Amino acid sequence: MKIMVAIKRVVDYAVKIRVKSDKSGVETSNVKMSMNPFCEIGLEEALRIKESGLASEVIAVSVGPSQCVDTLRTGLAMGADRAIHVEASATLYPLSVAKLLKALVDVEKPGLLILGKQAIDDDCNQTGQMVAGLLNWPQGTFASKVVLDKEKEVATVEREVDGGLETLCLDLPAVITTDLRLNQPRYATLPNIMKAKSKVIKKFTPQELNVDIKSDLEVVQVTEPPKRKAGVIVSSVDELIDQLKNEAHVI
Amino acid sequence: MAARLLRRKALTNLSAPSSSPFSKSSFSVQRLISTLVLGEHEGGSIKAQSLSAVVAAKFLGEDNSISMLLAGSGPSVQEAAIHAASCYSSISQVIVADSDKFTYPVAEPWAKLVQLIQQKGGYSHIMATSGSFGKNILPRAAALLDVSPITDVIEISGPQLFVRPIYAGNALCTVRYTGSAPCMLTVRSTSFPVPLTSANSKSDVAPISQVDPSTFGEDMVCKSKYLSHTSQDSERPDLGNARIVVTGGRALKSAENFKMIEKLAEKLGAAVGATRAAVDAGFVPNELQVGQTGKIVAPELYLAFGVSGAIQHLAGMRDSKVIVAVNKDADAPIFQVADYGLVGDLFEVIPELLEKLPEKK
């Protein structure tokens, strides 16, 4: 069984982002970019499944501008066997990405498609659910534990839901989206980074996959959130209680 | 509330000079707005959180007729339907899908159901609250209907104009939906709080219609099976809706010490929250996590003990009315958002607070 993992290149999670002065978006040039943390977890899970002998190959996939190749190389250095880059320069929303992923699934026929639960730039939390819907595959979103049964061709997925955990059993092929607690992603070692340079990254265009990138959303403006007014530093617990009681009136 | 009004004002300025904000929409302004709200129920009544979507739906337009879709099996879903129809005056119709396919809220049959109901009802909007239920189901249904959904809306500025946070709440994005009907969105519950008095019985009971079970035919074969659910029993108020939240971070050092936070919460009648570091260290279960990847809260009072204030954590609590931070490190970023900061050792501050805080009424 093949596992396909979708990974996204995003502004590094530790970067303090800046809104562009013309309100057209967030400054992304000359900013450190990395693999979306949830995608790292997705790739790590795929690699662990392969290492336990339940999968034959892990394919990393990324959709976006040419720099996505760097992110794919990182994925290859972590241990993915090969990669696919769908080069698209237009603004991509999850619906288009889901259609492209569906087209790639039709080409590669993986038994499992793993995505992160959300990208930390647009915070959408949609792509996995949408591609599952398009493929008519079952979905295990916000997974914190995944157990594959190769014989029965099912995946048991523990999901983080409001107020607890929920366990689902999915018939394969299926779509899984990863939550933070699924695993701790590995670091790429230097020899593996070197090896990754010789691994294959296949290229596709949306046209080749017969996917029409159109958008039914339009960004009107991006602004900074309202600033909070400056606070005060109190010197004692008594002062704090007094302020909360008599100034803020919250206790 | 004030922040929301301010934001709305900013938006009006933006769209005023050119033309009406929905001039580019493909479905005409004259057409009546009708909304389908996906409802979550438990034990025969509507979950309070689901009602945020009903509250938000009213911002879409004055003549919005709001239908609530409930799915489940047996008496509990029927009871919930009666509850929705008779208690909430803004709901004008309740649609019930009663079938064993809906015993559990699984995404596959639910998304198909939404597609089916949309094909019959032709709603202009489909909404849910962005909890794990809404986020799991709504995008899947949107893909089946071939439209782009909009996640975590915090502000509705017109039938097709929405504000949502991006980059962990460090930027606000105004998006216009230009596609065909339905426009699908999930709304952030803390931005559309449900008034406490909303659950009064109303005189006119909304009609309840049952979806013919024979329509859940062959194509609704479900490839996922619901196995189990474990919930954290908690006598404290729900984290998402609490008036006061007390949060502990890594500095608590152990699960044992975290009990101090719980004691303090008890004294204040507050919910307990935690940072990712505290959850990962095993001090508390993960559903207490506040942040970009955990719960988003906006209580009246947020008390953070031993929390450094990473971007991802701030994303989950920056809209709280009053923020109090107690931290040993005077340079911790949390002090930049705190209204009241106290530089000190939480192991001394918390016991003192416990001693000196007034008893809750």
Coordinates of C-alpha atoms in Angstrom, one line a residue:
Chain A
M1 CA 0.0 0.0 0.0
K2 CA 1.2 3.5 -0.8
I3 CA 0.6 6.4 1.5
M4 CA 0.3 9.9 0.1
V5 CA 1.1 12.9 2.4
A6 CA 0.1 16.4 1.5
I7 CA 2.5 19.1 2.8
K8 CA 2.3 22.8 2.6
R9 CA 5.0 25.5 2.7
V10 CA 4.0 28.2 5.2
V11 CA 5.6 31.1 7.1
D12 CA 7.6 29.5 9.9
Y13 CA 5.5 29.2 13.0
A14 CA 8.0 31.2 15.1
V15 CA 8.0 34.2 12.8
K16 CA 6.0 37.2 14.0
I17 CA 4.1 38.1 10.9
R18 CA 3.6 41.6 9.5
V19 CA 0.6 42.9 7.7
K20 CA 1.4 44.7 4.4
S21 CA 0.8 48.4 4.6
D22 CA -1.5 48.3 1.5
K23 CA -3.7 45.7 3.4
S24 CA -3.4 43.3 0.5
G25 CA -2.0 40.5 2.7
V26 CA 0.8 39.4 5.0
E27 CA 4.4 40.1 4.1
T28 CA 5.9 36.8 2.9
S29 CA 9.0 37.9 1.0
N30 CA 12.3 37.5 2.9
V31 CA 10.5 35.6 5.6
K32 CA 11.6 32.2 6.8
M33 CA 9.3 29.5 5.4
S34 CA 9.0 26.0 6.6
M35 CA 6.9 22.9 6.4
N36 CA 3.5 23.4 8.1
P37 CA 3.9 21.7 11.6
F38 CA 0.8 19.6 11.1
C39 CA 2.1 18.3 7.8
E40 CA 5.4 17.3 9.5
I41 CA 3.3 15.2 11.9
G42 CA 1.4 13.7 8.9
L43 CA 4.6 12.8 7.2
E44 CA 6.1 11.3 10.4
E45 CA 3.0 9.1 10.8
A46 CA 3.3 7.9 7.2
L47 CA 7.0 7.0 7.8
R48 CA 6.2 5.2 11.0
I49 CA 3.5 3.1 9.3
K50 CA 6.0 2.3 6.5
E51 CA 8.7 1.3 9.0
S52 CA 6.2 -1.0 10.8
G53 CA 5.9 -2.9 7.5
L54 CA 2.3 -1.8 6.7
A55 CA 3.1 0.4 3.7
S56 CA 5.4 0.1 0.8
E57 CA 6.0 3.7 -0.2
V58 CA 5.5 7.2 1.1
I59 CA 4.8 9.9 -1.5
A60 CA 5.0 13.6 -0.4
V61 CA 2.9 16.0 -2.4
S62 CA 2.9 19.8 -2.4
V63 CA 0.9 22.3 -4.4
G64 CA 2.1 25.9 -5.0
P65 CA 4.9 28.0 -6.4
S66 CA 8.3 26.6 -7.4
Q67 CA 9.8 27.1 -3.9
C68 CA 7.6 24.3 -2.6
V69 CA 10.3 22.0 -4.0
D70 CA 12.4 23.1 -0.9
T71 CA 9.7 21.9 1.4
L72 CA 9.4 18.6 -0.6
R73 CA 13.2 18.1 -0.2
T74 CA 12.8 18.5 3.5
G75 CA 10.1 15.8 3.3
L76 CA 12.4 13.6 1.3
A77 CA 15.1 14.1 3.8
M78 CA 12.8 13.0 6.6
G79 CA 12.3 9.8 4.7
A80 CA 9.6 10.1 2.0
D81 CA 10.5 7.9 -1.0
R82 CA 9.5 10.4 -3.7
A83 CA 7.7 13.6 -4.2
I84 CA 5.2 15.3 -6.5
H85 CA 5.0 19.0 -7.0
V86 CA 2.0 20.6 -8.6
E87 CA 3.2 23.9 -9.8
A88 CA 0.5 26.6 -9.5
S89 CA 1.1 30.3 -9.0
A90 CA -2.4 31.5 -8.6
T91 CA -3.9 32.0 -5.2
L92 CA -5.1 28.6 -4.1
Y93 CA -7.9 27.9 -1.7
P94 CA -8.6 24.5 -0.1
L95 CA -11.3 23.6 -2.7
S96 CA -8.7 23.8 -5.6
V97 CA -6.1 22.0 -3.5
A98 CA -8.6 19.2 -2.7
K99 CA -9.4 18.8 -6.4
L100 CA -5.7 18.6 -7.3
L101 CA -5.1 16.1 -4.6
K102 CA -8.1 14.0 -5.8
A103 CA -6.6 14.1 -9.3
L104 CA -3.2 12.9 -7.9
V105 CA -4.9 10.1 -5.9
D106 CA -6.5 9.0 -9.2
V107 CA -3.0 8.7 -10.7
E108 CA -1.2 7.2 -7.8
K109 CA -4.0 5.1 -6.1
P110 CA -2.7 5.3 -2.5
G111 CA -4.4 3.4 0.2
L112 CA -4.2 6.2 2.6
L113 CA -4.0 10.0 2.2
I114 CA -2.7 11.9 5.2
L115 CA -2.9 15.7 5.7
G116 CA -2.4 18.1 8.6
K117 CA -5.5 19.2 10.3
Q118 CA -4.9 22.8 9.3
A119 CA -2.3 25.1 7.9
I120 CA -1.0 27.7 10.3
D121 CA -1.2 30.5 7.7
D122 CA -4.8 30.4 6.5
D123 CA -6.0 28.4 9.6
C124 CA -8.8 26.9 7.4
N125 CA -9.0 23.3 8.5
Q126 CA -10.8 22.2 5.3
T127 CA -8.6 20.5 2.8
G128 CA -8.7 17.0 4.3
Q129 CA -12.4 17.0 4.7
M130 CA -13.0 18.3 1.2
V131 CA -10.7 15.8 -0.6
A132 CA -12.4 13.0 1.4
G133 CA -15.8 14.2 0.2
L134 CA -14.6 14.5 -3.4
L135 CA -13.1 11.0 -3.3
N136 CA -16.1 9.6 -1.3
W137 CA -13.6 8.2 1.1
P138 CA -14.2 8.0 4.9
Q139 CA -12.4 10.7 6.9
G140 CA -10.6 10.6 10.3
T141 CA -10.0 14.2 11.2
F142 CA -7.9 15.6 14.1
A143 CA -6.3 12.2 14.7
S144 CA -4.3 11.7 17.8
K145 CA -3.8 7.9 17.3
V146 CA -3.8 5.8 14.1
V147 CA -3.8 2.0 14.1
L148 CA -3.8 0.1 10.7
D149 CA -5.1 -3.4 10.3
K150 CA -3.7 -4.6 7.0
E151 CA -5.7 -7.8 6.8
K152 CA -9.1 -6.2 7.5
E153 CA -8.1 -3.2 5.5
V154 CA -9.3 -0.7 8.1
A155 CA -7.7 2.1 10.1
T156 CA -8.8 2.8 13.7
V157 CA -8.5 6.5 14.4
E158 CA -8.7 8.2 17.7
R159 CA -9.9 11.8 17.2
E160 CA -9.6 14.8 19.4
V161 CA -13.1 16.3 19.7
D162 CA -14.6 18.9 21.9
G163 CA -14.9 17.4 25.4
G164 CA -12.9 14.2 24.8
L165 CA -11.8 11.6 22.4
E166 CA -13.7 9.7 19.8
T167 CA -12.7 6.5 18.1
L168 CA -13.7 5.6 14.5
C169 CA -13.0 2.6 12.4
L170 CA -12.4 3.6 8.7
D171 CA -12.5 1.3 5.7
L172 CA -9.4 1.8 3.6
P173 CA -8.7 3.8 1.4
A174 CA -9.3 6.7 3.8
V175 CA -8.3 10.3 4.5
I176 CA -6.7 11.1 7.9
T177 CA -5.8 14.6 9.2
T178 CA -3.4 14.9 12.0
D179 CA -3.6 16.7 15.3
L180 CA -0.6 17.9 17.3
R181 CA -0.5 14.9 19.7
L182 CA -0.3 12.2 17.1
N183 CA 3.5 12.0 17.2
Q184 CA 6.8 13.9 17.5
P185 CA 8.3 14.4 14.0
R186 CA 11.9 13.4 13.5
Y187 CA 14.7 15.6 12.3
A188 CA 16.3 15.0 9.0
T189 CA 19.9 13.8 9.5
L190 CA 22.7 15.1 7.3
P191 CA 23.2 11.9 5.4
N192 CA 19.5 11.8 4.7
I193 CA 19.6 15.4 3.5
M194 CA 22.3 14.4 1.1
K195 CA 20.4 11.3 -0.1
A196 CA 17.2 13.4 -0.6
K197 CA 19.0 15.4 -3.3
S198 CA 18.9 12.4 -5.6
K199 CA 15.3 11.4 -4.9
V200 CA 12.8 12.2 -7.7
I201 CA 10.4 15.1 -7.6
K202 CA 7.8 14.7 -10.4
K203 CA 6.1 17.8 -11.7
F204 CA 2.5 18.3 -12.7
T205 CA 0.6 21.4 -13.7
P206 CA -3.1 21.8 -12.9
Q207 CA -3.8 21.6 -16.6
E208 CA -2.2 18.2 -16.9
L209 CA -4.4 17.0 -14.0
N210 CA -7.5 18.6 -15.7
V211 CA -8.2 20.8 -12.8
D212 CA -9.5 24.2 -13.4
I213 CA -8.3 26.6 -10.7
K214 CA -11.0 29.0 -10.1
S215 CA -11.9 30.8 -7.0
D216 CA -15.2 31.8 -5.5
L217 CA -13.5 33.8 -2.7
E218 CA -11.9 37.2 -2.9
V219 CA -9.7 38.7 -0.2
V220 CA -10.9 42.3 0.3
Q221 CA -8.4 43.3 2.8
V222 CA -6.0 42.0 5.5
T223 CA -5.6 44.1 8.6
E224 CA -3.9 44.0 12.0
P225 CA -6.1 42.9 14.9
P226 CA -7.1 45.7 17.2
K227 CA -4.4 46.5 19.7
R228 CA -5.1 46.0 23.3
K229 CA -4.5 49.0 25.5
A230 CA -1.4 48.9 27.5
G231 CA -1.7 47.1 30.9
V232 CA -0.3 47.9 34.3
I233 CA 2.1 46.0 36.4
V234 CA 0.8 45.6 39.9
S235 CA 3.2 45.0 42.8
S236 CA 1.2 42.8 45.1
V237 CA -1.6 40.3 45.3
D238 CA -3.6 42.8 47.4
E239 CA -3.2 45.4 44.7
L240 CA -4.2 42.8 42.0
I241 CA -7.4 41.8 43.9
D242 CA -8.2 45.5 44.5
Q243 CA -7.9 46.3 40.8
L244 CA -9.9 43.4 39.6
K245 CA -12.6 44.2 42.1
N246 CA -12.8 48.0 42.0
E247 CA -11.4 48.9 38.6
A248 CA -12.2 46.0 36.2
H249 CA -15.2 44.8 38.2
V250 CA -14.7 41.2 37.2
I251 CA -14.6 39.6 40.6
Chain B
M1 CA -18.4 43.6 22.0
A2 CA -16.8 47.0 21.8
A3 CA -14.0 45.5 19.7
R4 CA -16.5 44.0 17.4
L5 CA -18.4 47.2 16.9
L6 CA -15.1 48.9 16.1
R7 CA -14.2 46.4 13.5
R8 CA -17.6 46.7 11.9
K9 CA -17.1 50.4 11.7
A10 CA -13.8 50.0 9.9
L11 CA -15.4 47.7 7.4
T12 CA -18.2 50.1 6.6
N13 CA -15.6 52.8 5.8
L14 CA -13.9 50.4 3.5
S15 CA -16.8 49.4 1.4
A16 CA -18.7 52.7 1.5
P17 CA -17.2 54.7 -1.3
S18 CA -17.5 52.3 -4.2
S19 CA -20.9 50.5 -4.0
S20 CA -22.8 48.1 -1.8
P21 CA -20.5 45.4 -0.4
F22 CA -22.4 42.6 -2.2
S23 CA -22.6 44.2 -5.6
K24 CA -20.3 41.5 -7.1
S25 CA -22.3 38.6 -5.8
S26 CA -23.7 36.2 -8.3
F27 CA -27.0 35.7 -6.6
S28 CA -29.1 38.7 -6.6
V29 CA -29.7 40.9 -3.6
Q30 CA -33.4 40.8 -4.0
R31 CA -33.5 37.1 -3.3
L32 CA -34.5 36.2 0.2
I33 CA -31.8 35.0 2.5
S34 CA -32.5 31.6 3.9
T35 CA -30.1 29.8 6.2
L36 CA -29.7 26.2 7.1
V37 CA -27.9 25.8 10.5
L38 CA -26.4 22.4 11.3
G39 CA -27.4 21.7 14.9
E40 CA -25.7 19.5 17.4
H41 CA -27.8 17.9 20.1
E42 CA -27.2 15.8 23.2
G43 CA -29.6 14.2 25.7
G44 CA -32.7 15.6 23.9
S45 CA -31.7 19.3 23.7
I46 CA -29.8 21.5 21.5
K47 CA -26.1 22.0 22.5
A48 CA -25.7 25.6 23.6
Q49 CA -22.7 26.0 21.3
S50 CA -24.7 25.2 18.2
L51 CA -26.8 28.3 18.9
S52 CA -24.0 30.6 18.1
A53 CA -24.6 29.9 14.5
V54 CA -28.2 30.9 14.9
V55 CA -27.2 34.1 16.6
A56 CA -24.7 34.8 13.7
A57 CA -27.3 33.9 11.1
K58 CA -29.4 37.0 12.1
F59 CA -26.5 39.2 11.0
L60 CA -26.9 38.0 7.4
G61 CA -30.0 39.9 6.7
E62 CA -33.3 41.0 8.3
D63 CA -35.6 38.7 6.5
N64 CA -33.4 35.6 7.0
S65 CA -35.5 32.6 7.6
I66 CA -33.5 30.2 9.7
S67 CA -33.9 26.4 9.5
M68 CA -32.2 24.1 11.8
L69 CA -31.1 20.7 10.6
L70 CA -30.9 18.0 13.2
A71 CA -29.8 14.4 12.7
G72 CA -29.9 11.5 15.0
S73 CA -31.9 8.4 15.8
G74 CA -34.9 7.7 18.0
P75 CA -36.6 9.8 20.8
S76 CA -33.5 11.9 21.6
V77 CA -33.4 13.6 18.2
Q78 CA -37.2 14.1 18.3
E79 CA -37.0 15.7 21.7
A80 CA -34.2 17.9 20.6
A81 CA -36.3 19.0 17.6
I82 CA -39.2 20.0 19.9
H83 CA -36.7 21.8 22.1
A84 CA -35.4 23.8 19.1
A85 CA -38.8 24.5 17.7
S86 CA -40.4 25.7 20.9
C87 CA -37.6 27.5 22.7
Y88 CA -35.7 29.6 20.2
S89 CA -37.7 32.3 18.5
S90 CA -35.2 32.9 15.7
I91 CA -35.6 29.3 14.4
S92 CA -38.4 29.3 11.9
Q93 CA -38.2 25.6 10.9
V94 CA -36.7 22.4 12.2
I95 CA -35.7 19.6 9.8
V96 CA -35.2 16.3 11.4
A97 CA -33.3 13.3 9.9
D98 CA -34.2 10.4 12.1
S99 CA -32.3 7.2 11.0
D100 CA -29.8 4.8 12.6
K101 CA -27.3 6.2 10.0
F102 CA -27.2 9.3 12.2
T103 CA -26.9 7.7 15.7
Y104 CA -23.5 9.3 15.9
P105 CA -22.3 12.5 14.3
V106 CA -20.2 10.9 11.6
A107 CA -19.1 13.2 8.7
E108 CA -19.9 10.9 5.8
P109 CA -23.7 10.6 6.1
W110 CA -24.0 14.1 7.6
A111 CA -22.3 15.7 4.6
K112 CA -24.5 13.7 2.2
L113 CA -27.6 14.8 4.2
V114 CA -26.6 18.4 3.9
Q115 CA -26.1 18.0 0.2
L116 CA -29.6 16.4 -0.1
I117 CA -31.3 19.1 2.0
Q118 CA -29.6 21.8 0.0
Q119 CA -30.8 20.3 -3.3
K120 CA -34.3 20.4 -2.0
G121 CA -34.3 23.7 0.0
G122 CA -32.0 25.9 -2.1
Y123 CA -30.7 27.8 0.9
S124 CA -28.5 30.9 0.4
H125 CA -26.4 30.1 3.4
I126 CA -25.4 27.0 5.3
M127 CA -23.8 27.5 8.7
A128 CA -22.4 25.7 11.7
T129 CA -20.5 26.7 14.8
S130 CA -16.8 26.0 14.5
G131 CA -16.4 23.3 17.0
S132 CA -15.0 19.9 16.2
F133 CA -18.5 18.9 14.9
G134 CA -18.9 21.8 12.4
K135 CA -15.2 21.7 11.3
N136 CA -15.5 18.0 10.6
I137 CA -18.7 18.1 8.6
L138 CA -19.2 21.4 6.9
P139 CA -16.1 21.4 4.6
R140 CA -16.9 17.9 3.4
A141 CA -20.5 19.0 2.6
A142 CA -19.1 22.1 0.8
A143 CA -16.9 19.9 -1.4
L144 CA -19.9 17.9 -2.4
L145 CA -21.7 21.1 -3.3
D146 CA -18.6 22.4 -5.0
V147 CA -18.3 25.7 -3.1
S148 CA -15.5 27.2 -0.9
P149 CA -16.4 27.2 2.8
I150 CA -15.2 30.0 5.1
T151 CA -13.8 28.9 8.5
D152 CA -14.1 30.6 11.9
V153 CA -15.9 33.8 10.9
I154 CA -15.8 36.4 13.7
E155 CA -17.7 39.2 12.0
I156 CA -20.5 39.2 9.4
S157 CA -20.5 42.5 7.4
G158 CA -23.0 41.5 4.8
P159 CA -24.6 38.4 3.3
Q160 CA -21.3 37.7 1.4
L161 CA -18.7 39.7 3.4
F162 CA -17.0 38.1 6.3
V163 CA -14.0 38.7 8.7
R164 CA -11.9 35.8 9.9
P165 CA -8.6 35.6 11.7
I166 CA -5.6 34.1 9.9
Y167 CA -2.0 33.5 11.0
A168 CA -3.0 32.5 14.6
G169 CA -5.1 35.6 15.0
N170 CA -2.2 37.9 14.1
A171 CA -4.1 39.3 11.1
L172 CA -7.8 39.7 10.2
C173 CA -8.9 38.8 6.7
T174 CA -12.0 40.2 5.1
V175 CA -13.3 37.9 2.4
R176 CA -16.0 38.2 -0.1
Y177 CA -17.8 35.1 -1.2
T178 CA -18.4 35.5 -5.0
G179 CA -19.5 32.0 -5.8
S180 CA -23.0 30.5 -6.3
A181 CA -25.3 29.5 -3.5
P182 CA -25.0 28.2 -0.9
C183 CA -22.4 30.3 0.9
M184 CA -21.1 28.0 3.6
L185 CA -19.4 29.1 6.8
T186 CA -18.5 28.2 10.3
V187 CA -18.6 30.9 13.0
R188 CA -16.5 31.3 16.1
S189 CA -18.8 30.9 19.1
T190 CA -17.0 33.5 21.3
S191 CA -17.7 36.1 18.7
F192 CA -21.5 35.4 18.6
P193 CA -22.3 34.7 22.2
V194 CA -25.7 33.2 22.9
P195 CA -27.7 35.4 25.3
L196 CA -28.5 33.6 28.5
T197 CA -32.2 34.4 28.2
S198 CA -32.6 33.0 24.7
A199 CA -34.0 29.7 25.9
N200 CA -37.4 31.0 26.9
S201 CA -40.5 29.2 25.6
K202 CA -42.1 31.0 22.7
S203 CA -45.7 31.1 21.9
D204 CA -45.5 30.0 18.3
V205 CA -43.9 26.7 17.8
A206 CA -41.9 26.4 14.6
P207 CA -42.9 23.6 12.3
I208 CA -40.9 20.4 12.4
S209 CA -40.5 18.4 9.2
Q210 CA -39.1 14.9 9.0
V211 CA -36.8 13.9 6.2
D212 CA -38.2 10.8 4.5
P213 CA -35.9 8.0 5.5
S214 CA -36.2 6.3 2.1
T215 CA -34.1 9.2 0.7
F216 CA -31.1 7.9 2.6
G217 CA -30.7 5.2 0.0
E218 CA -27.9 3.2 -1.3
D219 CA -25.5 6.0 -1.9
M220 CA -25.4 6.7 1.8
V221 CA -23.2 3.6 2.5
C222 CA -21.0 4.7 5.3
K223 CA -17.4 3.5 5.3
S224 CA -16.7 4.7 8.8
K225 CA -17.9 3.0 12.0
Y226 CA -18.2 4.8 15.3
L227 CA -16.6 2.8 18.0
S228 CA -16.4 4.8 21.2
H229 CA -16.3 8.2 22.9
T230 CA -14.5 9.1 26.1
S231 CA -15.3 12.3 27.7
Q232 CA -13.6 14.2 30.5
D233 CA -16.1 14.5 33.3
S234 CA -15.9 17.9 34.6
E235 CA -18.0 19.6 37.2
R236 CA -16.5 23.0 36.3
P237 CA -18.1 25.3 33.7
D238 CA -17.3 24.5 30.1
L239 CA -14.1 26.1 28.9
G240 CA -15.6 27.5 25.8
N241 CA -18.4 29.4 27.6
A242 CA -17.0 30.2 31.0
R243 CA -17.1 33.7 32.4
I244 CA -13.7 33.3 34.1
V245 CA -10.8 31.0 32.9
V246 CA -7.8 30.2 35.0
T247 CA -4.9 28.8 32.9
G248 CA -1.6 27.2 33.9
G249 CA 1.5 26.7 31.9
R250 CA 4.7 24.7 32.1
A251 CA 5.9 26.6 35.2
L252 CA 3.5 24.6 37.3
K253 CA 6.0 21.8 36.9
S254 CA 3.7 18.8 37.7
A255 CA 0.2 17.5 37.6
E256 CA 0.2 17.7 41.4
N257 CA 1.0 21.4 41.4
F258 CA -1.6 22.0 38.7
K259 CA -4.2 21.2 41.3
M260 CA -3.5 24.7 42.7
I261 CA -4.9 26.1 39.5
E262 CA -8.0 23.8 39.9
K263 CA -8.5 25.0 43.4
L264 CA -8.3 28.6 42.4
A265 CA -10.7 28.0 39.6
E266 CA -13.1 26.4 42.0
K267 CA -12.9 29.4 44.3
L268 CA -13.7 31.7 41.3
G269 CA -16.3 29.5 39.7
A270 CA -14.0 29.4 36.7
A271 CA -13.0 26.9 34.0
V272 CA -9.5 25.5 33.9
G273 CA -7.3 26.0 30.8
A274 CA -3.8 25.0 30.0
T275 CA -1.0 25.7 27.5
R276 CA 0.3 23.1 25.1
A277 CA 3.4 22.7 27.2
A278 CA 1.3 21.8 30.2
V279 CA -0.8 19.3 28.2
D280 CA 2.2 17.7 26.5
A281 CA 3.9 17.4 29.9
G282 CA 0.8 15.4 31.0
F283 CA -0.4 17.7 33.7
V284 CA -3.9 17.8 32.2
P285 CA -5.9 16.3 29.4
N286 CA -5.7 17.9 25.9
E287 CA -9.2 19.3 25.7
L288 CA -8.1 21.9 28.2
Q289 CA -5.6 23.4 25.8
V290 CA -6.2 27.0 24.9
G291 CA -4.7 28.3 21.6
Q292 CA -4.5 28.2 17.9
T293 CA -4.8 24.4 17.9
G294 CA -6.9 24.0 21.0
K295 CA -9.9 25.9 22.3
I296 CA -10.6 29.6 21.5
V297 CA -11.9 31.4 24.6
A298 CA -13.0 35.0 25.2
P299 CA -14.1 35.1 28.9
E300 CA -14.6 38.3 30.9
L301 CA -11.5 37.4 33.0
Y302 CA -8.5 35.3 31.9
L303 CA -5.9 34.5 34.5
A304 CA -2.6 33.1 33.2
F305 CA -0.2 31.5 35.6
G306 CA 3.3 30.6 34.5
V307 CA 2.3 31.1 30.8
S308 CA 5.0 32.7 28.6
G309 CA 2.6 33.8 26.0
A310 CA 3.6 32.1 22.7
I311 CA 1.9 33.3 19.5
Q312 CA -0.1 30.1 19.4
H313 CA -1.4 30.5 22.9
L314 CA -2.3 34.1 22.5
A315 CA -4.4 33.1 19.4
G316 CA -6.8 31.3 21.8
M317 CA -7.3 34.0 24.4
R318 CA -6.4 37.5 23.0
D319 CA -10.1 38.5 22.8
S320 CA -10.6 38.0 26.6
K321 CA -12.0 41.2 28.2
V322 CA -9.5 41.4 31.1
I323 CA -6.2 39.4 31.0
V324 CA -4.2 38.9 34.2
A325 CA -0.7 37.4 34.0
V326 CA 1.4 36.1 36.8
N327 CA 5.0 35.2 35.8
K328 CA 8.4 35.2 37.3
D329 CA 9.9 36.5 34.0
A330 CA 9.2 40.2 33.7
D331 CA 10.1 40.0 29.9
A332 CA 7.6 37.2 29.1
P333 CA 5.5 38.2 26.1
I334 CA 2.3 37.5 28.0
F335 CA 2.8 40.8 29.8
Q336 CA 2.3 42.7 26.4
V337 CA -1.3 41.6 26.2
A338 CA -2.1 41.5 30.0
D339 CA -4.2 44.3 31.5
Y340 CA -2.8 43.5 34.9
G341 CA 0.6 41.9 35.3
L342 CA 2.2 40.6 38.5
V343 CA 5.9 39.6 38.4
G344 CA 6.3 36.9 41.0
D345 CA 6.5 33.3 41.8
L346 CA 3.2 31.6 41.2
F347 CA 3.9 29.2 44.0
E348 CA 3.7 32.1 46.4
V349 CA 1.0 34.1 44.5
I350 CA -1.6 31.4 44.1
P351 CA -1.8 30.4 47.8
E352 CA -2.0 34.1 48.6
L353 CA -4.8 34.6 46.1
L354 CA -6.6 31.5 47.5
E355 CA -6.4 33.1 50.9
K356 CA -7.4 36.6 50.0
L357 CA -10.0 36.2 47.2
P358 CA -13.5 36.8 48.3
E359 CA -15.8 33.8 48.4
K360 CA -17.9 33.5 45.3
K361 CA -21.5 34.2 45.7

